[in-house]
Amino acid sequence: MLVTYKGFKIDLPYDILQVEYMALEQKINEHIRLNLKVLVEEDKILEYINQPVIGTKVVVKEYNRHIKREVPIFQGKIINVKMDYHGKLHVLELSCISFTQDFDIKKNSRTFCDLDLTYKEVIKNVLSTYPKKDFQDMVTKNQKIDHFLLQYEETDWAFIKRLATHFEALLLPDAGANFGRMYFGLPRLNNNIEIHKKDYIISKDLEKYNKDINISREKLMTQDYTSWEIETNIRLYLGEEVIFNNVRCQVTGVFIHTYKEDIKYVYKLQVYKGVRSIYTTNPKIFGMSLPSIVKERRGNSVRVHFQIDDTYIKRPNNKFFTYALESSAWYCMPVEESKVHIYFPTNDEKDAIAIHAVRIAGSNEKYHHRTINPDHKSFSNTTGSEMKITPKDISFAVDDAKAISMMLKKSGDINIKGKNITLKAANNINFGVRELPPDVEGEPVRPKNIKMSAKENFIITRNKDIGHSINMTDETHIKGNFVKINATPEKLSSKQESLSEESAQNDKELIAEHNEKSKDKLSRDEVKLGFGTMAMTIGGVALSTGSKVLLKKLK
């Protein structure tokens, strides 16, 4: 039903008798609100009270003298219906709000990790789920986001309003649109109006000044927080620039209401320089961490898929989060597809870091056994390499088969397995010698037995010179410029002793003969020797020398 009320045309979804009261309130950064009181017929009361308000719309129009035509100054929906009885009068009270309130109902959580996104693209993404929406970008100039953005438990309206503070800007709802529409940043609206009045209310918001001065990027003055409340018949519009008593101001509030039989226009004017916002953060994220999945790694940073997001889109400039290692001397990055947490040490999402990589393995996964026993400590990677600590041993393995491994057992055993094992030392390598603790006297501890064996060859050389070596194959060859062998004879039987003396005499003659020949030719001829008191388990022993061989028998 379309009715005319004191110069306004009001379109209502109800049949009414007349309008008793109207109040229209407009504020920057807030939704536009309209309150109406209308008289209705008695037989319509129950129908209107029980009628659903979803989809209903209220429109208020007025004549704009600047463009010389009627324009809507409010289009919105009914959010509350109330019936008052005043004697025989039945007054229906309607509370209405602009369609921008659609953006301010549901709290959402999402992230924007692509640093190539512009603020305009972010806002479009946020509003993409609404069938009808629009916004006008007045401040960003296609600027890209400076850092990762997080919307956490915020309505879309609250999040966009917070984004505006990155530019010290404000939101201006467009109540004249029949859907959610707003300005991101205030549009320039100047009708060259000057007002001079002696009647006004002046105030200075020192509480807001004291709060903003600590976080503002620019120098603030208390004068910037001065505002005036005036009443005038001059029609002003939200966001309009005016000159009030020779001071440049901006309209930050409009209140049009019925007073007795008249329409009153009350405006809030603020110093133009003070009409701005201060960088705002989300206090809900302080100390919070969000579970995420590692997607990419670089240095000590990771790219992640936040679990609050439905999908992960790989982009070349996605945000890398620093992974906080437990020690500056320790470098161990979580593997891709492992779970980490993005921690927020402050209210500002740009300070977020990655922490707490969590090892997860289902019962049917390959390495599930590594997470079963809490007494077993496992440090491994996806290729099968593992360092494992149990109450009984410490083991190191290169792969799952443990073909290359080392195990230190609590029992005292050490097992080393590998294809090729190389021991290198700049000075000395000692086998078997274990020094006693400083407070214990005695000789160093030595093992009872040392056994070394090889399937085909066993070679001992000095440097890489095979001219000084012991080579055990089917035969044993001992080579060197000077070979000295000390042997302690076994206790022999009389027959063995006789044979030994005979053999020794023969050996002596052979050695003398060989030494005589060596003086002449200095060659490395092999001479087969039989040592009467040395038992060799290999086929034979050959001594080769370039200068001389000294054999000494110990008695």
Coordinates of C-alpha atoms in Angstrom, one line a residue:
M1 CA 0.0 0.0 0.0
L2 CA 1.4 3.4 -1.0
V3 CA 0.7 6.3 1.4
T4 CA 1.9 9.9 1.5
Y5 CA 3.1 11.2 4.8
K6 CA 4.4 14.8 5.3
G7 CA 6.1 15.0 1.9
F8 CA 7.3 11.3 2.0
K9 CA 5.8 8.5 0.0
I10 CA 5.8 5.2 1.9
D11 CA 5.2 1.9 0.3
L12 CA 4.1 -0.8 2.9
P13 CA 3.2 -4.5 2.5
Y14 CA 0.1 -3.9 4.7
D15 CA -3.2 -2.0 4.3
I16 CA -3.2 0.8 6.9
L17 CA -5.4 3.6 7.9
Q18 CA -2.6 6.2 8.4
V19 CA 0.9 6.8 9.5
E20 CA 1.3 8.1 13.0
Y21 CA 5.1 8.3 13.4
M22 CA 8.2 7.9 11.3
A23 CA 11.9 7.9 12.2
L24 CA 14.8 7.4 9.8
E25 CA 18.3 7.0 11.2
Q26 CA 21.4 6.9 9.0
K27 CA 25.0 6.5 10.3
I28 CA 28.3 5.9 8.6
N29 CA 29.6 2.3 9.0
E30 CA 26.2 1.2 10.2
H31 CA 23.0 -0.1 8.5
I32 CA 20.1 2.3 7.9
R33 CA 17.1 1.9 10.2
L34 CA 13.5 3.0 9.8
N35 CA 10.8 2.9 12.5
L36 CA 7.1 3.4 11.7
K37 CA 3.9 3.5 13.7
V38 CA 0.8 3.0 11.7
L39 CA -2.9 2.6 12.5
V40 CA -4.6 -0.5 11.2
E41 CA -8.1 -1.9 11.2
E42 CA -9.0 -4.2 14.1
D43 CA -9.8 -7.2 11.9
K44 CA -6.3 -7.0 10.3
I45 CA -4.4 -7.3 13.6
L46 CA -4.0 -11.1 13.8
E47 CA -3.4 -11.4 10.1
Y48 CA -0.5 -8.9 10.2
I49 CA 1.0 -10.4 13.4
N50 CA 1.0 -13.9 12.0
Q51 CA 2.1 -13.0 8.5
P52 CA 5.7 -13.9 7.8
V53 CA 7.9 -10.9 7.2
I54 CA 10.5 -12.7 5.0
G55 CA 10.6 -11.1 1.6
T56 CA 8.6 -8.1 2.7
K57 CA 9.9 -4.7 1.7
V58 CA 9.4 -1.1 2.8
V59 CA 10.2 1.8 0.6
V60 CA 10.4 5.5 1.5
K61 CA 10.8 8.2 -1.2
E62 CA 11.3 11.9 -1.2
Y63 CA 11.8 14.7 -3.7
N64 CA 15.5 15.6 -4.2
R65 CA 15.8 19.2 -5.1
H66 CA 19.3 18.8 -6.5
I67 CA 18.3 16.3 -9.2
K68 CA 14.7 17.4 -9.2
R69 CA 12.9 14.1 -9.0
E70 CA 11.7 11.6 -6.4
V71 CA 14.3 9.1 -5.2
P72 CA 14.2 6.4 -2.6
I73 CA 15.9 7.4 0.7
F74 CA 15.2 4.0 2.2
Q75 CA 14.6 0.5 0.9
G76 CA 14.8 -2.3 3.4
K77 CA 13.1 -5.2 5.1
I78 CA 10.9 -5.6 8.2
I79 CA 12.8 -7.2 11.1
N80 CA 10.2 -6.8 13.9
V81 CA 6.5 -6.3 14.2
K82 CA 4.8 -5.1 17.3
M83 CA 1.1 -4.3 18.1
D84 CA 0.1 -1.6 20.7
Y85 CA -3.4 -1.0 21.9
H86 CA -4.2 2.6 22.8
G87 CA -7.8 2.6 23.8
K88 CA -9.7 1.8 20.6
L89 CA -6.7 2.5 18.5
H90 CA -4.6 -0.4 17.1
V91 CA -1.1 0.8 16.4
L92 CA 1.3 -1.4 14.4
E93 CA 5.0 -0.7 15.1
L94 CA 7.4 -1.7 12.3
S95 CA 11.2 -1.9 12.7
C96 CA 13.0 -2.0 9.4
I97 CA 16.6 -2.2 8.3
S98 CA 18.5 -1.7 5.0
F99 CA 19.4 -4.7 2.9
T100 CA 23.0 -4.4 3.8
Q101 CA 22.0 -6.2 6.9
D102 CA 22.0 -9.4 4.8
F103 CA 25.8 -9.2 5.0
D104 CA 25.7 -9.0 8.8
I105 CA 23.9 -12.1 9.8
K106 CA 26.0 -15.2 9.5
K107 CA 29.5 -15.3 10.9
N108 CA 32.1 -16.9 8.5
S109 CA 35.7 -18.0 8.6
R110 CA 38.0 -18.1 5.6
T111 CA 41.4 -17.1 4.5
F112 CA 43.0 -15.2 1.6
C113 CA 46.6 -16.4 1.1
D114 CA 47.2 -15.3 -2.5
L115 CA 49.2 -12.1 -2.2
D116 CA 48.4 -11.2 -5.8
L117 CA 44.8 -10.6 -4.9
T118 CA 43.6 -7.0 -4.8
Y119 CA 41.3 -5.7 -2.0
K120 CA 38.6 -5.3 -4.6
E121 CA 38.9 -9.0 -5.5
V122 CA 38.8 -10.0 -1.9
I123 CA 35.5 -8.1 -1.3
K124 CA 34.0 -9.6 -4.5
N125 CA 34.9 -13.0 -3.2
V126 CA 33.3 -12.3 0.2
L127 CA 30.1 -11.1 -1.4
S128 CA 30.0 -13.8 -4.0
T129 CA 27.5 -16.0 -2.2
Y130 CA 24.7 -13.3 -2.2
P131 CA 22.3 -13.4 -5.2
K132 CA 22.1 -9.6 -5.4
K133 CA 24.9 -7.3 -4.1
D134 CA 27.0 -4.4 -5.2
F135 CA 29.8 -2.2 -3.8
Q136 CA 31.6 0.8 -5.1
D137 CA 35.4 1.0 -4.4
M138 CA 36.3 4.5 -3.6
V139 CA 39.8 4.1 -2.0
T140 CA 41.8 1.0 -2.9
K141 CA 42.9 2.0 -6.5
N142 CA 43.3 -1.8 -7.2
Q143 CA 45.9 -2.1 -4.5
K144 CA 47.0 -5.7 -3.7
I145 CA 46.7 -7.1 -0.2
D146 CA 49.8 -6.4 1.9
H147 CA 49.7 -9.7 3.8
F148 CA 47.6 -12.8 4.4
L149 CA 44.0 -12.0 5.4
L150 CA 41.9 -14.0 7.8
Q151 CA 38.2 -13.7 8.3
Y152 CA 37.5 -15.6 11.5
E153 CA 34.1 -15.8 13.2
E154 CA 33.1 -12.4 11.6
T155 CA 30.1 -11.5 9.5
D156 CA 31.0 -10.4 6.0
W157 CA 29.9 -6.8 6.9
A158 CA 32.3 -6.8 9.9
F159 CA 35.1 -8.2 7.9
I160 CA 34.7 -5.7 5.0
K161 CA 34.4 -2.9 7.6
R162 CA 37.7 -4.0 9.1
L163 CA 39.3 -4.1 5.6
A164 CA 38.3 -0.5 5.2
T165 CA 40.5 0.4 8.2
H166 CA 43.5 -0.6 6.2
F167 CA 42.9 2.6 4.2
E168 CA 41.6 4.6 7.3
A169 CA 38.3 4.5 5.4
L170 CA 34.6 3.9 6.3
L171 CA 31.6 2.1 4.8
L172 CA 28.6 4.0 3.6
P173 CA 25.4 1.9 3.1
D174 CA 23.2 2.8 0.1
A175 CA 19.7 2.6 1.6
G176 CA 18.2 3.7 -1.8
A177 CA 19.1 0.3 -3.4
N178 CA 16.6 -2.6 -3.4
F179 CA 19.4 -5.0 -2.4
G180 CA 22.6 -4.9 -0.4
R181 CA 24.8 -2.1 -1.7
M182 CA 27.5 0.0 -0.1
Y183 CA 30.4 2.3 -0.7
F184 CA 33.9 1.1 0.3
G185 CA 35.2 4.5 1.4
L186 CA 33.1 7.6 1.4
P187 CA 32.1 9.1 -2.0
R188 CA 32.7 12.8 -2.7
L189 CA 29.4 14.5 -2.2
N190 CA 29.5 18.3 -2.1
N191 CA 26.5 20.6 -2.9
N192 CA 28.4 23.7 -1.7
I193 CA 26.2 24.2 1.3
E194 CA 27.2 26.6 4.1
I195 CA 25.4 26.7 7.4
H196 CA 25.7 29.3 10.1
K197 CA 23.9 28.5 13.4
K198 CA 24.2 29.6 17.0
D199 CA 22.1 26.8 18.3
Y200 CA 24.0 23.5 18.4
I201 CA 25.4 20.8 20.7
I202 CA 29.2 20.4 20.5
S203 CA 31.1 17.4 21.8
K204 CA 34.6 16.1 21.7
D205 CA 35.2 12.3 21.9
L206 CA 38.3 12.2 24.0
E207 CA 37.8 8.5 24.9
K208 CA 38.1 7.6 21.2
Y209 CA 41.0 10.0 20.8
N210 CA 43.0 8.4 23.6
K211 CA 42.3 5.0 22.1
D212 CA 43.3 5.9 18.5
I213 CA 46.4 8.0 19.3
N214 CA 48.3 4.8 20.2
I215 CA 47.6 3.0 17.0
S216 CA 47.1 5.7 14.3
R217 CA 49.7 6.0 11.5
E218 CA 49.3 9.8 11.5
K219 CA 49.5 12.5 14.1
L220 CA 46.2 13.1 15.7
M221 CA 44.8 16.2 17.4
T222 CA 41.9 16.5 19.8
Q223 CA 40.2 19.0 17.4
D224 CA 39.8 16.2 14.9
Y225 CA 37.4 14.5 17.3
T226 CA 35.0 17.5 17.6
S227 CA 31.5 17.1 16.4
W228 CA 28.3 19.1 16.3
E229 CA 24.6 18.2 16.5
I230 CA 22.4 20.6 14.7
E231 CA 18.8 20.9 13.7
T232 CA 18.0 22.6 10.4
N233 CA 15.4 22.5 7.6
I234 CA 18.2 22.3 5.0
R235 CA 18.2 18.8 3.6
L236 CA 21.6 17.2 4.0
Y237 CA 22.7 13.7 3.0
L238 CA 25.0 11.1 4.7
G239 CA 28.6 11.7 3.8
E240 CA 28.0 15.1 2.3
E241 CA 30.6 17.8 2.8
V242 CA 29.4 21.1 4.3
I243 CA 30.8 24.3 5.8
F244 CA 29.5 24.8 9.3
N245 CA 30.4 28.1 11.0
N246 CA 33.4 28.4 8.7
V247 CA 34.6 24.9 9.6
R248 CA 34.9 22.2 6.9
C249 CA 32.7 19.3 8.1
Q250 CA 31.2 16.1 6.9
V251 CA 27.7 14.7 7.7
T252 CA 28.2 11.5 9.7
G253 CA 24.7 11.1 11.0
V254 CA 21.2 11.9 9.8
F255 CA 18.1 11.6 12.0
I256 CA 14.7 12.4 10.4
H257 CA 11.7 12.0 12.7
T258 CA 8.2 13.1 13.5
Y259 CA 7.9 15.6 16.3
K260 CA 4.2 16.4 17.0
E261 CA 2.9 17.4 13.6
D262 CA 6.3 18.4 12.1
I263 CA 9.3 16.6 10.5
K264 CA 12.6 17.4 12.2
Y265 CA 16.0 17.0 10.5
V266 CA 18.8 16.5 13.0
Y267 CA 22.4 16.0 11.7
K268 CA 25.7 15.1 13.2
L269 CA 28.6 17.0 11.7
Q270 CA 32.3 16.1 12.3
V271 CA 35.5 17.9 11.4
Y272 CA 36.4 16.6 8.0
K273 CA 39.9 15.5 8.9
G274 CA 38.5 13.4 11.8
V275 CA 36.2 11.4 9.6
R276 CA 38.3 8.3 9.2
S277 CA 38.9 4.9 10.8
I278 CA 41.9 3.5 12.7
Y279 CA 43.6 0.2 11.7
T280 CA 41.5 -2.5 13.3
T281 CA 42.3 -6.1 14.1
N282 CA 40.3 -9.1 15.2
P283 CA 40.7 -9.7 19.0
K284 CA 39.2 -13.2 18.6
I285 CA 42.3 -14.6 17.1
F286 CA 44.7 -13.6 19.9
G287 CA 46.5 -16.8 21.1
M288 CA 44.6 -19.0 18.7
S289 CA 45.9 -21.6 16.3
L290 CA 44.2 -23.0 13.2
P291 CA 44.9 -26.6 12.0
S292 CA 46.3 -26.7 8.5
I293 CA 47.9 -29.1 6.0
V294 CA 51.3 -28.5 4.6
K295 CA 51.2 -28.1 0.8
E296 CA 54.6 -26.6 -0.1
R297 CA 57.9 -26.0 1.6
R298 CA 60.7 -23.5 1.1
G299 CA 63.6 -22.9 3.4
N300 CA 62.1 -22.6 6.9
S301 CA 58.6 -21.6 5.5
V302 CA 55.5 -23.5 4.5
R303 CA 52.4 -23.0 2.4
V304 CA 49.3 -24.5 3.9
H305 CA 45.7 -25.4 3.3
F306 CA 43.7 -24.1 6.2
Q307 CA 41.0 -26.6 7.3
I308 CA 38.5 -23.7 7.5
D309 CA 38.7 -23.4 3.7
D310 CA 36.9 -25.8 1.5
T311 CA 39.6 -26.1 -1.1
Y312 CA 43.3 -25.2 -1.6
I313 CA 44.1 -23.3 -4.8
K314 CA 47.8 -23.3 -5.7
R315 CA 48.9 -19.9 -6.7
P316 CA 52.5 -18.6 -7.5
N317 CA 52.3 -16.0 -4.8
N318 CA 50.6 -17.8 -2.0
K319 CA 51.7 -16.8 1.5
F320 CA 54.7 -18.7 3.0
F321 CA 54.4 -18.9 6.8
T322 CA 57.6 -19.1 8.8
Y323 CA 57.8 -22.5 10.6
A324 CA 58.8 -21.9 14.2
L325 CA 61.5 -24.6 15.0
E326 CA 62.0 -25.5 18.6
S327 CA 65.7 -24.5 18.5
S328 CA 67.7 -22.2 16.3
A329 CA 70.3 -24.9 16.0
W330 CA 67.8 -27.5 14.8
Y331 CA 66.4 -27.7 11.3
C332 CA 63.6 -30.2 10.6
M333 CA 60.7 -29.2 8.4
P334 CA 57.4 -31.0 8.4
V335 CA 56.7 -33.1 5.3
E336 CA 54.1 -32.2 2.7
E337 CA 50.5 -33.2 3.6
S338 CA 51.4 -33.3 7.3
K339 CA 49.3 -31.4 9.8
V340 CA 50.6 -28.1 11.4
H341 CA 49.0 -25.3 13.3
I342 CA 49.0 -21.6 12.2
Y343 CA 49.5 -19.7 15.5
F344 CA 48.4 -16.1 16.0
P345 CA 50.5 -14.5 18.8
T346 CA 48.7 -11.1 18.4
N347 CA 45.3 -9.8 17.2
D348 CA 46.8 -9.1 13.8
E349 CA 46.8 -12.0 11.3
K350 CA 49.9 -10.8 9.5
D351 CA 52.0 -12.0 12.6
A352 CA 50.9 -15.6 12.1
I353 CA 53.5 -18.4 12.2
A354 CA 53.4 -22.1 11.7
I355 CA 54.0 -24.4 14.7
H356 CA 53.4 -27.9 16.0
A357 CA 53.7 -30.4 13.2
V358 CA 51.6 -33.4 14.1
R359 CA 52.4 -36.9 13.1
I360 CA 49.3 -38.7 11.9
A361 CA 49.1 -42.2 10.6
G362 CA 45.9 -44.3 10.1
S363 CA 45.8 -48.0 11.1
N364 CA 46.0 -49.0 7.4
E365 CA 48.9 -46.7 6.6
K366 CA 52.5 -47.8 5.9
Y367 CA 54.2 -46.3 9.0
H368 CA 51.4 -46.7 11.5
H369 CA 53.6 -49.0 13.6
R370 CA 55.9 -46.1 14.4
T371 CA 53.1 -44.4 16.4
I372 CA 51.8 -47.3 18.4
N373 CA 54.2 -47.6 21.3
P374 CA 54.7 -44.4 23.3
D375 CA 57.9 -45.7 24.8
H376 CA 59.5 -45.7 21.3
K377 CA 60.8 -42.4 20.0
S378 CA 60.9 -42.3 16.2
F379 CA 62.5 -39.7 13.9
S380 CA 62.1 -40.5 10.3
N381 CA 61.3 -39.3 6.8
T382 CA 59.0 -40.5 4.0
T383 CA 61.8 -42.5 2.3
G384 CA 62.1 -44.9 5.2
S385 CA 65.2 -43.5 6.9
E386 CA 64.7 -43.6 10.7
M387 CA 66.4 -43.0 14.0
K388 CA 64.6 -45.0 16.6
I389 CA 65.1 -44.9 20.4
T390 CA 63.6 -47.7 22.5
P391 CA 64.2 -48.7 26.2
K392 CA 66.6 -51.4 24.9
D393 CA 68.5 -49.9 22.0
I394 CA 69.1 -47.0 19.6
S395 CA 69.0 -47.7 15.9
F396 CA 69.7 -45.8 12.7
A397 CA 68.5 -47.1 9.3
V398 CA 68.6 -45.7 5.8
D399 CA 65.6 -47.6 4.5
D400 CA 62.8 -49.9 5.5
A401 CA 64.8 -53.0 4.8
K402 CA 67.5 -51.8 7.2
A403 CA 70.2 -53.2 4.9
I404 CA 72.2 -50.2 5.8
S405 CA 71.9 -49.7 9.6
M406 CA 73.6 -49.3 12.9
M407 CA 72.3 -50.5 16.2
L408 CA 73.6 -49.7 19.7
K409 CA 72.1 -52.1 22.2
K410 CA 71.8 -51.6 25.9
S411 CA 73.4 -55.1 26.4
G412 CA 76.6 -53.7 25.0
D413 CA 76.4 -55.0 21.5
I414 CA 76.9 -52.8 18.4
N415 CA 75.8 -53.9 15.0
I416 CA 76.8 -52.1 11.8
K417 CA 75.5 -53.2 8.4
G418 CA 76.2 -51.7 5.0
K419 CA 77.4 -52.3 1.4
N420 CA 80.7 -50.5 2.0
I421 CA 81.9 -49.4 5.4
T422 CA 84.8 -46.8 5.5
L423 CA 86.6 -45.7 8.7
K424 CA 88.7 -42.6 8.3
A425 CA 90.8 -40.7 10.9
A426 CA 93.3 -37.9 10.7
N427 CA 95.6 -39.4 13.3
N428 CA 94.8 -42.8 14.9
I429 CA 92.1 -45.5 14.9
N430 CA 92.1 -47.7 18.0
F431 CA 90.1 -50.9 18.1
G432 CA 89.1 -52.4 21.4
V433 CA 90.9 -50.0 23.7
R434 CA 88.6 -48.3 26.1
E435 CA 90.0 -45.8 28.6
L436 CA 88.9 -46.0 32.2
P437 CA 87.1 -43.1 33.8
P438 CA 89.5 -40.5 35.4
D439 CA 88.7 -41.5 38.9
V440 CA 89.4 -45.2 38.3
E441 CA 93.0 -46.6 38.3
G442 CA 94.2 -49.5 36.2
E443 CA 95.0 -50.5 32.7
P444 CA 92.7 -49.6 29.8
V445 CA 90.1 -52.2 29.1
R446 CA 90.7 -54.4 26.1
P447 CA 88.4 -57.0 24.5
K448 CA 89.1 -60.7 24.8
N449 CA 88.8 -61.3 21.1
I450 CA 88.8 -59.2 17.9
K451 CA 87.7 -61.1 14.7
M452 CA 87.8 -59.6 11.2
S453 CA 87.0 -61.7 8.2
A454 CA 86.4 -61.4 4.5
K455 CA 84.9 -63.7 1.9
E456 CA 87.6 -63.3 -0.8
N457 CA 90.3 -60.7 0.0
F458 CA 91.6 -59.3 3.2
I459 CA 94.1 -56.5 2.6
I460 CA 96.1 -54.2 4.9
T461 CA 98.1 -51.4 3.3
R462 CA 99.9 -48.3 4.3
N463 CA 98.5 -45.4 2.3
K464 CA 97.7 -46.7 -1.2
D465 CA 101.2 -48.3 -1.6
I466 CA 100.6 -52.1 -2.1
G467 CA 104.4 -52.5 -1.8
H468 CA 103.8 -52.3 2.0
S469 CA 100.9 -54.6 2.6
I470 CA 99.4 -57.8 3.9
N471 CA 97.2 -59.5 1.3
M472 CA 95.2 -62.6 2.3
T473 CA 93.6 -64.5 -0.6
D474 CA 94.2 -68.2 -1.2
E475 CA 97.7 -67.3 -0.1
T476 CA 99.0 -64.8 2.3
H477 CA 101.5 -62.2 1.0
I478 CA 103.4 -59.9 3.3
K479 CA 105.3 -57.1 1.4
G480 CA 107.6 -54.4 2.6
N481 CA 111.1 -52.9 2.5
F482 CA 111.8 -54.3 5.9
V483 CA 109.7 -57.1 7.5
K484 CA 110.3 -58.1 11.1
I485 CA 108.5 -61.0 12.6
N486 CA 108.7 -61.8 16.3
A487 CA 107.3 -65.2 17.2
T488 CA 107.1 -67.0 20.6
P489 CA 107.6 -70.7 20.2
E490 CA 105.1 -73.2 21.5
K491 CA 106.2 -76.0 23.9
L492 CA 106.9 -78.8 21.5
S493 CA 107.3 -82.5 22.0
S494 CA 110.8 -83.9 21.6
K495 CA 110.1 -85.1 18.1
Q496 CA 108.5 -81.8 17.1
E497 CA 111.5 -80.0 18.7
S498 CA 113.9 -82.0 16.6
L499 CA 112.0 -81.3 13.5
S500 CA 111.8 -77.6 14.5
E501 CA 115.5 -77.3 15.0
E502 CA 116.1 -79.0 11.6
S503 CA 113.6 -76.7 10.0
A504 CA 115.1 -73.7 11.6
Q505 CA 118.5 -74.6 10.4
N506 CA 117.1 -75.0 6.9
D507 CA 115.3 -71.7 7.2
K508 CA 118.5 -70.0 8.4
E509 CA 120.4 -71.2 5.3
L510 CA 117.6 -70.2 3.0
I511 CA 117.4 -66.7 4.5
A512 CA 121.1 -66.2 4.3
E513 CA 121.0 -67.3 0.7
H514 CA 118.1 -65.0 -0.1
N515 CA 119.7 -62.0 1.7
E516 CA 122.9 -62.5 -0.3
K517 CA 120.9 -62.4 -3.5
S518 CA 119.0 -59.4 -2.4
K519 CA 122.1 -57.4 -2.0
D520 CA 122.9 -57.9 -5.7
K521 CA 119.5 -57.3 -7.3
L522 CA 117.3 -55.5 -4.8
S523 CA 114.2 -57.0 -6.4
R524 CA 110.9 -58.1 -5.0
D525 CA 111.2 -61.7 -5.6
E526 CA 108.9 -64.0 -3.7
V527 CA 110.6 -66.5 -1.4
K528 CA 108.5 -69.2 0.1
L529 CA 109.4 -69.7 3.7
G530 CA 108.4 -72.3 6.2
F531 CA 108.2 -71.0 9.8
G532 CA 108.6 -73.8 12.1
T533 CA 106.9 -72.2 15.0
M534 CA 104.2 -70.2 13.1
A535 CA 101.0 -72.1 12.2
M536 CA 99.4 -70.6 9.0
T537 CA 95.8 -71.6 8.2
I538 CA 96.0 -70.2 4.6
G539 CA 97.7 -72.2 1.8
G540 CA 101.1 -70.5 2.2
V541 CA 102.9 -67.4 3.3
A542 CA 105.1 -65.3 1.0
L543 CA 107.5 -62.5 2.2
S544 CA 108.7 -60.0 -0.4
T545 CA 111.2 -57.3 0.5
G546 CA 113.2 -54.7 -1.4
S547 CA 116.1 -54.6 1.1
K548 CA 116.1 -57.1 3.9
V549 CA 114.0 -59.4 6.1
L550 CA 114.8 -60.0 9.7
L551 CA 113.3 -63.0 11.4
K552 CA 113.8 -63.3 15.1
K553 CA 112.8 -66.2 17.2
L554 CA 111.9 -65.4 20.8
K555 CA 112.9 -67.9 23.5

